[in-house]
Each structure stands twice: as structure tokens, then as C-alpha cells.
Amino acid sequence: MDLEEVERRAGPREFGPKDDMPEEYRMAATRMIQFHANSEIMGAYIERPFIRQSPSLERKLAVSAQVQDEIGHGQLLYRAAENLGIKTREEMLDELANGEGKFLNCFHYPLADWYELPMIMFFVDGAAMRRQATLKRTSWEPYAHAIDKICFEEGFHIKHGEDILKELATGSRRDRDRLQEAFELWWPRILQFFGPTDDRSTHNDFSTAVGLKTMSNDELRTAFLNVYLPKAEKYGLELPETPEVWYDEYEERYRVNEDQLDWEEFGLIARNQFPQGVGQIDKRHRTQEAVEWVRESLETPGAPGTTGAAAD
């Protein structure tokens, strides 16, 4: 199948492992899905400390379940990418641990305290849901199937994040002040979640032409703002003056002064050179090294714990 036919046939869940896809499509789809899988894994890493730091048993259990979900999402996505025949799951995991794999900007920043957690669990996961909902119509069928499960579980994550947000927003004055501080810190990062503007995006046109993406970065950012700005207002959060966000009554949508966002820092993140992000990657590298003995045991015939009797 050549690219011309791919573009002509491109539609929701149109292509699968049995189709003879051109290399350009397989490379683009692998890049896109691997990025998503890496982001799920690294998102779990910044949430994981709150399994212990959560203020109640119920919160600890909910955060623990959410972290497990995110790791599971990553595994589903690596398999969907692996079906394209460009990289194996192991190669993609090695790239992530070695600092070669890319992932979402928000997961390059560690979380300092409980007040920052709803910035990820509500706003960032809410932004992710806006994007992922459109991917149910992506042209690579294994990706769309993985998205079905991911969206179902992400809905619970967002509800949990909103419950934390509500609890803090209706708490003491100190709680509300610290929540506002966290919001002001994370708001510019959240606006950059969808990536560079359409005129700066290097992959948007091709991905759209072959059906991998169904909405552009700017369209997704606008859709997010239309839903989540009213929610921020509902919980008493005030938008920072910078970056400027306003409602365009003529076009009936929100706009962002994107020139006020720190694209230089975003560029460092995109190249895995942002210092805090390097620290996150190093954690992943150390964790992968720590469990290498498990992989070696599973791959060695007759190793302890891998015999038929042990499996029974």
C-alpha cells in the first residue's frame, strides 16, 4: 500500500497489523504511540510518591490504583506500537530509560506537595482526555482499541482529581491559598500540554493526512479551555495575568497569548535536556536496572520460579 492509498482510505480504525503499511506511516504511528506510552509511564512516576504521602487510607488506595492503571496503559500502548514492526516493546522501554524516549512536558516536573496533585489528576488528565477521546477515531486500529480502555479508566482518575480539588478549594484559607499557588505554577505548563501551535508543529500535517490525528494542537487546546476554565472558576481559582487568556466573542472560543509562554524551556523538555526532567528520567533508569534480574530470570530456561511446577 502506498501513501496515496493510505491518505485516500484514512478513516477511523481503518488499518491494522494485517495491512501492508508504508514505512512513513509505520514510523509516524510508532513515534506518536511511543510518546503516549512513555507519558503514561512517566505520569505514574510523579504520582507514585503520593501513595505514601496521601492524607488518608482512602486516598492512598485511590492513588495506588491510579498509578497501577497508568502503568497498564503504557503496556497496552507499547504493544499497539510494537504491532507496527518498527520497534519492540523492550527497545522502547530501553529508550525511555536511556533518555532517548520523549514524553509529555508536564511529566518532566516533579510534584512538590499534595496541593499540586490535582493539577495533574484533574487538569492534566482532563487535557489528556480531550486528546484521547479524539484518538478513538485514529486510523491505527490497535491504538484505538487501547484508547477505549484508557479513556474508561481516565474518567475515574479525573473524578478523583476533582474530588481532591474540591476538598482543598472548600477547606481552610491556608488550603485555598496553597491551591492557588499550585495552580499559578502549573497553569503555563498545562497550556503547553498540547504542544506547539499548529504553525510550529512539525508532524501535524502528515499525521492528520493519514488519519492518525483528527484534531490539531490548537483545536485541542481550545476545546480544553472551553471546558476547564469554567471548572477552575467554579472552584475559586483565579487565572494568572500571564499568560493572557481571553474569550473571543466573535469566534465564541477562548484564546491564549502563546508568545507569553516559555517555549525555550519547552524546547529543552522536548530534547530531554530540562534539568528536572533529566532527574525524572534518571529515576526511571535506576528502576529499570533494579528489576533487570527479574527479566533475566524469566528469559533463562530452568531459572528458579520459571518451571512448570512453579507456574502451577
mmCIF file of C-alpha atoms in Angstrom, residues 6-237:
data_model
loop_
_atom_site.group_PDB
_atom_site.id
_atom_site.type_symbol
_atom_site.label_atom_id
_atom_site.label_comp_id
_atom_site.label_asym_id
_atom_site.label_seq_id
_atom_site.Cartn_x
_atom_site.Cartn_y
_atom_site.Cartn_z
ATOM 1 C CA VAL A 6 -3.364 5.403 2.777
ATOM 2 C CA GLU A 7 -4.497 9.031 2.559
ATOM 3 C CA ARG A 8 -7.449 8.057 0.382
ATOM 4 C CA ARG A 9 -8.613 5.300 2.762
ATOM 5 C CA ALA A 10 -7.673 7.012 6.029
ATOM 6 C CA GLY A 11 -10.541 6.802 8.498
ATOM 7 C CA PRO A 12 -11.385 5.590 11.996
ATOM 8 C CA ARG A 13 -9.767 2.198 12.792
ATOM 9 C CA GLU A 14 -9.091 1.608 9.104
ATOM 10 C CA PHE A 15 -5.672 -0.087 9.307
ATOM 11 C CA GLY A 16 -4.301 -2.977 11.344
ATOM 12 C CA PRO A 17 -1.372 -5.425 11.623
ATOM 13 C CA LYS A 18 -2.530 -7.403 8.567
ATOM 14 C CA ASP A 19 -2.253 -4.362 6.297
ATOM 15 C CA ASP A 20 0.943 -3.728 4.344
ATOM 16 C CA MET A 21 1.511 -0.173 5.518
ATOM 17 C CA PRO A 22 4.211 2.097 4.044
ATOM 18 C CA GLU A 23 7.212 2.806 6.255
ATOM 19 C CA GLU A 24 6.344 6.507 6.545
ATOM 20 C CA TYR A 25 3.018 5.620 8.182
ATOM 21 C CA ARG A 26 4.535 2.995 10.455
ATOM 22 C CA MET A 27 7.272 5.374 11.578
ATOM 23 C CA ALA A 28 4.822 8.211 12.285
ATOM 24 C CA ALA A 29 2.406 5.954 14.163
ATOM 25 C CA THR A 30 5.226 4.409 16.211
ATOM 26 C CA ARG A 31 6.534 7.848 17.176
ATOM 27 C CA MET A 32 3.073 9.009 18.217
ATOM 28 C CA ILE A 33 2.086 5.907 20.197
ATOM 29 C CA GLN A 34 5.508 5.506 21.832
ATOM 30 C CA PHE A 35 5.303 9.133 23.003
ATOM 31 C CA HIS A 36 1.887 8.390 24.519
ATOM 32 C CA ALA A 37 3.106 5.175 26.185
ATOM 33 C CA ASN A 38 6.161 6.907 27.652
ATOM 34 C CA SER A 39 3.925 9.652 29.020
ATOM 35 C CA GLU A 40 1.701 7.148 30.814
ATOM 36 C CA ILE A 41 4.735 5.563 32.473
ATOM 37 C CA MET A 42 6.334 8.863 33.478
ATOM 38 C CA GLY A 43 2.994 10.212 34.709
ATOM 39 C CA ALA A 44 2.806 7.271 37.079
ATOM 40 C CA TYR A 45 6.300 8.069 38.357
ATOM 41 C CA ILE A 46 5.429 11.581 39.515
ATOM 42 C CA GLU A 47 2.208 10.362 41.180
ATOM 43 C CA ARG A 48 3.745 7.322 42.871
ATOM 44 C CA PRO A 49 5.186 9.150 45.954
ATOM 45 C CA PHE A 50 1.639 10.139 46.933
ATOM 46 C CA ILE A 51 0.703 6.535 47.596
ATOM 47 C CA ARG A 52 2.507 7.135 50.914
ATOM 48 C CA GLN A 53 2.037 10.883 51.210
ATOM 49 C CA SER A 54 -1.752 10.905 50.756
ATOM 50 C CA PRO A 55 -3.551 12.154 53.906
ATOM 51 C CA SER A 56 -5.925 9.207 54.343
ATOM 52 C CA LEU A 57 -6.149 5.481 53.690
ATOM 53 C CA GLU A 58 -8.870 6.021 51.090
ATOM 54 C CA ARG A 59 -6.685 8.495 49.202
ATOM 55 C CA LYS A 60 -3.689 6.154 49.389
ATOM 56 C CA LEU A 61 -5.733 3.318 47.884
ATOM 57 C CA ALA A 62 -7.110 5.548 45.123
ATOM 58 C CA VAL A 63 -3.680 6.906 44.179
ATOM 59 C CA SER A 64 -2.242 3.375 44.240
ATOM 60 C CA ALA A 65 -4.968 2.173 41.863
ATOM 61 C CA GLN A 66 -4.390 5.139 39.572
ATOM 62 C CA VAL A 67 -0.635 4.521 39.384
ATOM 63 C CA GLN A 68 -1.287 0.883 38.501
ATOM 64 C CA ASP A 69 -3.716 1.990 35.796
ATOM 65 C CA GLU A 70 -1.146 4.337 34.246
ATOM 66 C CA ILE A 71 1.497 1.611 34.087
ATOM 67 C CA GLY A 72 -1.067 -0.703 32.497
ATOM 68 C CA HIS A 73 -1.934 1.963 29.914
ATOM 69 C CA GLY A 74 1.731 2.213 28.990
ATOM 70 C CA GLN A 75 1.948 -1.524 28.425
ATOM 71 C CA LEU A 76 -1.158 -1.519 26.207
ATOM 72 C CA LEU A 77 0.271 1.289 24.125
ATOM 73 C CA TYR A 78 3.715 -0.284 23.732
ATOM 74 C CA ARG A 79 2.001 -3.385 22.332
ATOM 75 C CA ALA A 80 -0.070 -1.254 19.940
ATOM 76 C CA ALA A 81 3.146 0.410 18.753
ATOM 77 C CA GLU A 82 5.019 -2.886 18.571
ATOM 78 C CA ASN A 83 2.454 -4.175 16.045
ATOM 79 C CA LEU A 84 3.773 -1.618 13.551
ATOM 80 C CA GLY A 85 7.021 -3.565 13.259
ATOM 81 C CA ILE A 86 9.424 -0.656 13.808
ATOM 82 C CA LYS A 87 10.487 -1.214 17.441
ATOM 83 C CA THR A 88 9.931 -3.855 20.077
ATOM 84 C CA ARG A 89 8.457 -3.095 23.472
ATOM 85 C CA GLU A 90 11.859 -3.728 25.053
ATOM 86 C CA GLU A 91 13.555 -1.281 22.704
ATOM 87 C CA MET A 92 11.047 1.434 23.551
ATOM 88 C CA LEU A 93 11.434 0.859 27.299
ATOM 89 C CA ASP A 94 15.228 0.985 26.935
ATOM 90 C CA GLU A 95 14.983 4.263 25.024
ATOM 91 C CA LEU A 96 12.872 5.753 27.814
ATOM 92 C CA ALA A 97 15.334 4.658 30.495
ATOM 93 C CA ASN A 98 18.320 5.927 28.494
ATOM 94 C CA GLY A 99 16.888 9.398 27.931
ATOM 95 C CA GLU A 100 16.081 8.902 24.247
ATOM 96 C CA GLY A 101 12.307 8.437 24.585
ATOM 97 C CA LYS A 102 10.129 11.570 24.540
ATOM 98 C CA PHE A 103 7.139 12.214 26.811
ATOM 99 C CA LEU A 104 4.714 14.994 27.743
ATOM 100 C CA ASN A 105 6.064 18.237 29.139
ATOM 101 C CA CYS A 106 4.040 18.125 32.388
ATOM 102 C CA PHE A 107 5.713 14.891 33.458
ATOM 103 C CA HIS A 108 9.190 16.437 33.376
ATOM 104 C CA TYR A 109 8.333 18.383 36.547
ATOM 105 C CA PRO A 110 8.257 16.636 39.951
ATOM 106 C CA LEU A 111 5.332 17.279 42.295
ATOM 107 C CA ALA A 112 6.336 19.059 45.494
ATOM 108 C CA ASP A 113 3.269 18.517 47.664
ATOM 109 C CA TRP A 114 -0.373 17.416 47.924
ATOM 110 C CA TYR A 115 -1.682 20.759 46.637
ATOM 111 C CA GLU A 116 -0.030 20.148 43.272
ATOM 112 C CA LEU A 117 -1.511 16.680 42.801
ATOM 113 C CA PRO A 118 -4.927 17.841 41.459
ATOM 114 C CA MET A 119 -3.052 19.908 38.858
ATOM 115 C CA ILE A 120 -2.043 16.558 37.351
ATOM 116 C CA MET A 121 -5.005 14.379 38.283
ATOM 117 C CA PHE A 122 -7.645 16.906 37.257
ATOM 118 C CA PHE A 123 -6.275 19.480 34.831
ATOM 119 C CA VAL A 124 -3.548 17.475 33.069
ATOM 120 C CA ASP A 125 -5.605 14.276 32.969
ATOM 121 C CA GLY A 126 -8.533 16.390 31.777
ATOM 122 C CA ALA A 127 -6.366 17.742 28.970
ATOM 123 C CA ALA A 128 -5.270 14.197 28.178
ATOM 124 C CA MET A 129 -8.887 13.070 27.994
ATOM 125 C CA ARG A 130 -9.693 15.799 25.464
ATOM 126 C CA ARG A 131 -6.907 14.457 23.272
ATOM 127 C CA GLN A 132 -7.503 10.766 23.878
ATOM 128 C CA ALA A 133 -11.211 10.951 23.129
ATOM 129 C CA THR A 134 -10.343 12.020 19.586
ATOM 130 C CA LEU A 135 -7.969 9.062 19.240
ATOM 131 C CA LYS A 136 -10.840 6.607 19.410
ATOM 132 C CA ARG A 137 -11.127 7.536 15.726
ATOM 133 C CA THR A 138 -7.442 7.143 14.888
ATOM 134 C CA SER A 139 -6.681 5.130 11.758
ATOM 135 C CA TRP A 140 -4.406 2.557 13.502
ATOM 136 C CA GLU A 141 -6.896 0.079 14.931
ATOM 137 C CA PRO A 142 -4.748 -1.383 17.780
ATOM 138 C CA TYR A 143 -4.204 2.168 19.052
ATOM 139 C CA ALA A 144 -7.934 2.907 19.008
ATOM 140 C CA HIS A 145 -8.685 -0.332 20.896
ATOM 141 C CA ALA A 146 -6.152 0.586 23.594
ATOM 142 C CA ILE A 147 -7.699 4.061 23.834
ATOM 143 C CA ASP A 148 -11.133 2.558 24.573
ATOM 144 C CA LYS A 149 -9.853 1.085 27.856
ATOM 145 C CA ILE A 150 -7.631 4.052 28.663
ATOM 146 C CA CYS A 151 -10.448 6.592 28.338
ATOM 147 C CA PHE A 152 -12.736 4.496 30.532
ATOM 148 C CA GLU A 153 -10.178 4.436 33.352
ATOM 149 C CA GLU A 154 -9.001 8.026 32.884
ATOM 150 C CA GLY A 155 -12.557 9.160 33.559
ATOM 151 C CA PHE A 156 -12.222 7.800 37.104
ATOM 152 C CA HIS A 157 -8.813 9.468 37.505
ATOM 153 C CA ILE A 158 -10.286 12.850 36.617
ATOM 154 C CA LYS A 159 -13.150 12.364 39.073
ATOM 155 C CA HIS A 160 -10.660 11.525 41.805
ATOM 156 C CA GLY A 161 -8.589 14.603 40.945
ATOM 157 C CA GLU A 162 -11.692 16.779 41.016
ATOM 158 C CA ASP A 163 -12.654 15.381 44.422
ATOM 159 C CA ILE A 164 -9.231 16.350 45.803
ATOM 160 C CA LEU A 165 -9.548 19.775 44.189
ATOM 161 C CA LYS A 166 -12.994 20.299 45.702
ATOM 162 C CA GLU A 167 -11.802 19.241 49.142
ATOM 163 C CA LEU A 168 -8.918 21.722 49.062
ATOM 164 C CA ALA A 169 -10.972 24.530 47.463
ATOM 165 C CA THR A 170 -13.570 24.289 50.254
ATOM 166 C CA GLY A 171 -11.018 23.882 53.020
ATOM 167 C CA SER A 172 -9.232 26.420 55.186
ATOM 168 C CA ARG A 173 -7.884 29.742 53.937
ATOM 169 C CA ARG A 174 -4.426 28.196 54.006
ATOM 170 C CA ASP A 175 -5.636 25.318 51.805
ATOM 171 C CA ARG A 176 -7.167 27.718 49.295
ATOM 172 C CA ASP A 177 -4.058 29.910 49.175
ATOM 173 C CA ARG A 178 -1.722 26.977 48.601
ATOM 174 C CA LEU A 179 -4.050 25.555 45.971
ATOM 175 C CA GLN A 180 -3.988 28.899 44.146
ATOM 176 C CA GLU A 181 -0.173 28.941 44.306
ATOM 177 C CA ALA A 182 -0.044 25.462 42.782
ATOM 178 C CA PHE A 183 -2.467 26.497 40.045
ATOM 179 C CA GLU A 184 -0.395 29.565 39.137
ATOM 180 C CA LEU A 185 2.743 27.417 38.961
ATOM 181 C CA TRP A 186 1.192 24.724 36.774
ATOM 182 C CA TRP A 187 -1.116 26.765 34.552
ATOM 183 C CA PRO A 188 1.506 27.708 31.887
ATOM 184 C CA ARG A 189 2.693 24.098 31.775
ATOM 185 C CA ILE A 190 -0.868 22.882 31.315
ATOM 186 C CA LEU A 191 -1.411 25.273 28.411
ATOM 187 C CA GLN A 192 1.688 23.810 26.733
ATOM 188 C CA PHE A 193 0.413 20.259 27.251
ATOM 189 C CA PHE A 194 -0.913 20.092 23.683
ATOM 190 C CA GLY A 195 2.454 21.022 22.236
ATOM 191 C CA PRO A 196 3.483 23.884 19.986
ATOM 192 C CA THR A 197 0.994 25.912 17.996
ATOM 193 C CA ASP A 198 -0.082 24.499 14.656
ATOM 194 C CA ASP A 199 2.282 26.761 12.720
ATOM 195 C CA ARG A 200 5.226 25.420 14.761
ATOM 196 C CA SER A 201 4.229 21.738 14.779
ATOM 197 C CA THR A 202 6.434 19.543 12.582
ATOM 198 C CA HIS A 203 4.267 16.408 12.479
ATOM 199 C CA ASN A 204 0.682 17.667 12.454
ATOM 200 C CA ASP A 205 0.018 17.795 8.700
ATOM 201 C CA PHE A 206 1.206 14.260 7.911
ATOM 202 C CA SER A 207 -0.462 12.693 10.967
ATOM 203 C CA THR A 208 -3.748 14.334 10.026
ATOM 204 C CA ALA A 209 -3.488 13.321 6.357
ATOM 205 C CA VAL A 210 -3.106 9.619 7.228
ATOM 206 C CA GLY A 211 -5.776 9.658 9.934
ATOM 207 C CA LEU A 212 -3.557 9.236 12.976
ATOM 208 C CA LYS A 213 -4.741 12.587 14.398
ATOM 209 C CA THR A 214 -8.215 14.022 13.991
ATOM 210 C CA MET A 215 -7.723 17.400 15.746
ATOM 211 C CA SER A 216 -4.796 19.827 15.674
ATOM 212 C CA ASN A 217 -2.871 21.103 18.714
ATOM 213 C CA ASP A 218 -4.658 24.460 18.613
ATOM 214 C CA GLU A 219 -8.092 22.846 18.285
ATOM 215 C CA LEU A 220 -7.414 20.568 21.254
ATOM 216 C CA ARG A 221 -6.144 23.439 23.401
ATOM 217 C CA THR A 222 -9.259 25.471 22.614
ATOM 218 C CA ALA A 223 -11.566 22.532 23.407
ATOM 219 C CA PHE A 224 -9.800 22.063 26.747
ATOM 220 C CA LEU A 225 -10.085 25.742 27.681
ATOM 221 C CA ASN A 226 -13.786 25.833 26.823
ATOM 222 C CA VAL A 227 -14.445 23.078 29.365
ATOM 223 C CA TYR A 228 -11.840 23.617 32.085
ATOM 224 C CA LEU A 229 -11.721 27.377 32.515
ATOM 225 C CA PRO A 230 -15.311 27.357 33.861
ATOM 226 C CA LYS A 231 -14.311 24.487 36.165
ATOM 227 C CA ALA A 232 -11.340 26.458 37.517
ATOM 228 C CA GLU A 233 -13.662 29.385 38.185
ATOM 229 C CA LYS A 234 -16.157 27.066 39.887
ATOM 230 C CA TYR A 235 -13.513 26.090 42.449
ATOM 231 C CA GLY A 236 -12.422 29.665 43.077
ATOM 232 C CA LEU A 237 -9.139 29.546 41.159
#
